[in-house]
Amino acid sequence: KKEADAIEGASQKKTEMQTEANIKYKRALEIAHNTAMESDDHIELIRAERVRRLVEDNKENPEAIDRILAEEFGILIMTPEDKS
């Protein structure tokens, strides 16, 4: 029984992490796209494309996506735990 509960808990945690990663992945791509569309600067367009590729490469890793957004766009993602 304990083993089944542990497996179910781990499976649920994995699903939650995948959902979080997917949400952050989509948001990061949206930010990169909007940055590219709003810019007339060729360097900004290249940067946005690089960020898009980095996010694509890390789409299963929400922490990496947070780091990429922070480093490239100065966007800090706060969780409810961070706010308290």
JSON list of C-alpha atoms in Angstrom, two decimals:
[
{"chain": "A", "resi": 1, "resn": "LYS", "atom": "CA", "xyz": [0.00, 0.00, 0.00]},
{"chain": "A", "resi": 2, "resn": "LYS", "atom": "CA", "xyz": [2.77, 2.45, 0.93]},
{"chain": "A", "resi": 3, "resn": "GLU", "atom": "CA", "xyz": [4.65, 1.62, -2.24]},
{"chain": "A", "resi": 4, "resn": "ALA", "atom": "CA", "xyz": [1.56, 2.20, -4.38]},
{"chain": "A", "resi": 5, "resn": "ASP", "atom": "CA", "xyz": [0.95, 5.53, -2.64]},
{"chain": "A", "resi": 6, "resn": "ALA", "atom": "CA", "xyz": [4.57, 6.54, -3.18]},
{"chain": "A", "resi": 7, "resn": "ILE", "atom": "CA", "xyz": [4.37, 5.65, -6.86]},
{"chain": "A", "resi": 8, "resn": "GLU", "atom": "CA", "xyz": [1.10, 7.53, -7.26]},
{"chain": "A", "resi": 9, "resn": "GLY", "atom": "CA", "xyz": [2.52, 10.55, -5.44]},
{"chain": "A", "resi": 10, "resn": "ALA", "atom": "CA", "xyz": [5.62, 10.55, -7.62]},
{"chain": "A", "resi": 11, "resn": "SER", "atom": "CA", "xyz": [3.50, 10.24, -10.75]},
{"chain": "A", "resi": 12, "resn": "GLN", "atom": "CA", "xyz": [1.29, 13.13, -9.66]},
{"chain": "A", "resi": 13, "resn": "LYS", "atom": "CA", "xyz": [4.35, 15.29, -8.86]},
{"chain": "A", "resi": 14, "resn": "LYS", "atom": "CA", "xyz": [5.83, 14.49, -12.30]},
{"chain": "A", "resi": 15, "resn": "THR", "atom": "CA", "xyz": [2.55, 15.46, -13.98]},
{"chain": "A", "resi": 16, "resn": "GLU", "atom": "CA", "xyz": [2.47, 18.74, -12.03]},
{"chain": "A", "resi": 17, "resn": "MET", "atom": "CA", "xyz": [6.07, 19.52, -13.02]},
{"chain": "A", "resi": 18, "resn": "GLN", "atom": "CA", "xyz": [5.32, 18.76, -16.68]},
{"chain": "A", "resi": 19, "resn": "THR", "atom": "CA", "xyz": [2.27, 21.02, -16.56]},
{"chain": "A", "resi": 20, "resn": "GLU", "atom": "CA", "xyz": [4.32, 23.82, -14.97]},
{"chain": "A", "resi": 21, "resn": "ALA", "atom": "CA", "xyz": [7.08, 23.35, -17.56]},
{"chain": "A", "resi": 22, "resn": "ASN", "atom": "CA", "xyz": [4.54, 23.46, -20.40]},
{"chain": "A", "resi": 23, "resn": "ILE", "atom": "CA", "xyz": [2.98, 26.68, -19.11]},
{"chain": "A", "resi": 24, "resn": "LYS", "atom": "CA", "xyz": [6.38, 28.34, -18.70]},
{"chain": "A", "resi": 25, "resn": "TYR", "atom": "CA", "xyz": [7.50, 27.05, -22.09]},
{"chain": "A", "resi": 26, "resn": "LYS", "atom": "CA", "xyz": [4.50, 28.58, -23.85]},
{"chain": "A", "resi": 27, "resn": "ARG", "atom": "CA", "xyz": [4.84, 31.88, -21.97]},
{"chain": "A", "resi": 28, "resn": "ALA", "atom": "CA", "xyz": [8.56, 32.12, -22.70]},
{"chain": "A", "resi": 29, "resn": "LEU", "atom": "CA", "xyz": [7.98, 31.51, -26.41]},
{"chain": "A", "resi": 30, "resn": "GLU", "atom": "CA", "xyz": [5.30, 34.20, -26.37]},
{"chain": "A", "resi": 31, "resn": "ILE", "atom": "CA", "xyz": [7.69, 36.67, -24.73]},
{"chain": "A", "resi": 32, "resn": "ALA", "atom": "CA", "xyz": [10.44, 35.90, -27.25]},
{"chain": "A", "resi": 33, "resn": "HIS", "atom": "CA", "xyz": [8.00, 36.22, -30.16]},
{"chain": "A", "resi": 34, "resn": "ASN", "atom": "CA", "xyz": [6.58, 39.52, -28.89]},
{"chain": "A", "resi": 35, "resn": "THR", "atom": "CA", "xyz": [10.07, 40.89, -28.35]},
{"chain": "A", "resi": 36, "resn": "ALA", "atom": "CA", "xyz": [11.03, 39.97, -31.90]},
{"chain": "A", "resi": 37, "resn": "MET", "atom": "CA", "xyz": [7.85, 41.45, -33.38]},
{"chain": "A", "resi": 38, "resn": "GLU", "atom": "CA", "xyz": [8.17, 44.72, -31.46]},
{"chain": "A", "resi": 39, "resn": "SER", "atom": "CA", "xyz": [11.79, 45.28, -32.40]},
{"chain": "A", "resi": 40, "resn": "ASP", "atom": "CA", "xyz": [13.23, 46.92, -35.48]},
{"chain": "A", "resi": 41, "resn": "ASP", "atom": "CA", "xyz": [16.73, 46.14, -34.22]},
{"chain": "A", "resi": 42, "resn": "HIS", "atom": "CA", "xyz": [18.42, 43.21, -35.96]},
{"chain": "A", "resi": 43, "resn": "ILE", "atom": "CA", "xyz": [20.38, 42.34, -32.80]},
{"chain": "A", "resi": 44, "resn": "GLU", "atom": "CA", "xyz": [17.14, 42.08, -30.80]},
{"chain": "A", "resi": 45, "resn": "LEU", "atom": "CA", "xyz": [15.69, 39.78, -33.45]},
{"chain": "A", "resi": 46, "resn": "ILE", "atom": "CA", "xyz": [18.73, 37.52, -33.23]},
{"chain": "A", "resi": 47, "resn": "ARG", "atom": "CA", "xyz": [18.55, 37.55, -29.43]},
{"chain": "A", "resi": 48, "resn": "ALA", "atom": "CA", "xyz": [14.85, 36.65, -29.43]},
{"chain": "A", "resi": 49, "resn": "GLU", "atom": "CA", "xyz": [15.52, 33.75, -31.80]},
{"chain": "A", "resi": 50, "resn": "ARG", "atom": "CA", "xyz": [18.37, 32.53, -29.58]},
{"chain": "A", "resi": 51, "resn": "VAL", "atom": "CA", "xyz": [16.09, 32.70, -26.54]},
{"chain": "A", "resi": 52, "resn": "ARG", "atom": "CA", "xyz": [13.42, 30.79, -28.45]},
{"chain": "A", "resi": 53, "resn": "ARG", "atom": "CA", "xyz": [15.92, 28.03, -29.22]},
{"chain": "A", "resi": 54, "resn": "LEU", "atom": "CA", "xyz": [17.14, 27.92, -25.62]},
{"chain": "A", "resi": 55, "resn": "VAL", "atom": "CA", "xyz": [13.59, 27.64, -24.34]},
{"chain": "A", "resi": 56, "resn": "GLU", "atom": "CA", "xyz": [12.79, 24.97, -26.93]},
{"chain": "A", "resi": 57, "resn": "ASP", "atom": "CA", "xyz": [15.83, 22.98, -25.82]},
{"chain": "A", "resi": 58, "resn": "ASN", "atom": "CA", "xyz": [14.74, 23.25, -22.17]},
{"chain": "A", "resi": 59, "resn": "LYS", "atom": "CA", "xyz": [10.98, 22.85, -22.53]},
{"chain": "A", "resi": 60, "resn": "GLU", "atom": "CA", "xyz": [10.90, 20.04, -19.95]},
{"chain": "A", "resi": 61, "resn": "ASN", "atom": "CA", "xyz": [12.82, 22.07, -17.35]},
{"chain": "A", "resi": 62, "resn": "PRO", "atom": "CA", "xyz": [10.85, 24.92, -15.73]},
{"chain": "A", "resi": 63, "resn": "GLU", "atom": "CA", "xyz": [13.85, 26.06, -13.67]},
{"chain": "A", "resi": 64, "resn": "ALA", "atom": "CA", "xyz": [15.96, 26.46, -16.80]},
{"chain": "A", "resi": 65, "resn": "ILE", "atom": "CA", "xyz": [13.18, 28.44, -18.48]},
{"chain": "A", "resi": 66, "resn": "ASP", "atom": "CA", "xyz": [13.01, 30.76, -15.45]},
{"chain": "A", "resi": 67, "resn": "ARG", "atom": "CA", "xyz": [16.79, 31.24, -15.62]},
{"chain": "A", "resi": 68, "resn": "ILE", "atom": "CA", "xyz": [16.70, 31.97, -19.36]},
{"chain": "A", "resi": 69, "resn": "LEU", "atom": "CA", "xyz": [13.94, 34.57, -18.94]},
{"chain": "A", "resi": 70, "resn": "ALA", "atom": "CA", "xyz": [15.79, 36.19, -16.03]},
{"chain": "A", "resi": 71, "resn": "GLU", "atom": "CA", "xyz": [19.13, 36.32, -17.84]},
{"chain": "A", "resi": 72, "resn": "GLU", "atom": "CA", "xyz": [17.87, 37.36, -21.25]},
{"chain": "A", "resi": 73, "resn": "PHE", "atom": "CA", "xyz": [14.92, 39.62, -20.50]},
{"chain": "A", "resi": 74, "resn": "GLY", "atom": "CA", "xyz": [15.33, 40.47, -16.81]},
{"chain": "A", "resi": 75, "resn": "ILE", "atom": "CA", "xyz": [12.03, 38.73, -16.06]},
{"chain": "A", "resi": 76, "resn": "LEU", "atom": "CA", "xyz": [11.88, 37.08, -12.66]},
{"chain": "A", "resi": 77, "resn": "ILE", "atom": "CA", "xyz": [9.18, 34.47, -12.19]},
{"chain": "A", "resi": 78, "resn": "MET", "atom": "CA", "xyz": [7.81, 34.38, -8.67]},
{"chain": "A", "resi": 79, "resn": "THR", "atom": "CA", "xyz": [5.96, 31.43, -7.23]},
{"chain": "A", "resi": 80, "resn": "PRO", "atom": "CA", "xyz": [3.41, 31.87, -4.43]},
{"chain": "A", "resi": 81, "resn": "GLU", "atom": "CA", "xyz": [6.08, 30.58, -2.01]},
{"chain": "A", "resi": 82, "resn": "ASP", "atom": "CA", "xyz": [8.46, 33.37, -3.11]},
{"chain": "A", "resi": 83, "resn": "LYS", "atom": "CA", "xyz": [5.88, 36.06, -2.36]},
{"chain": "A", "resi": 84, "resn": "SER", "atom": "CA", "xyz": [5.44, 35.13, 1.29]}
]
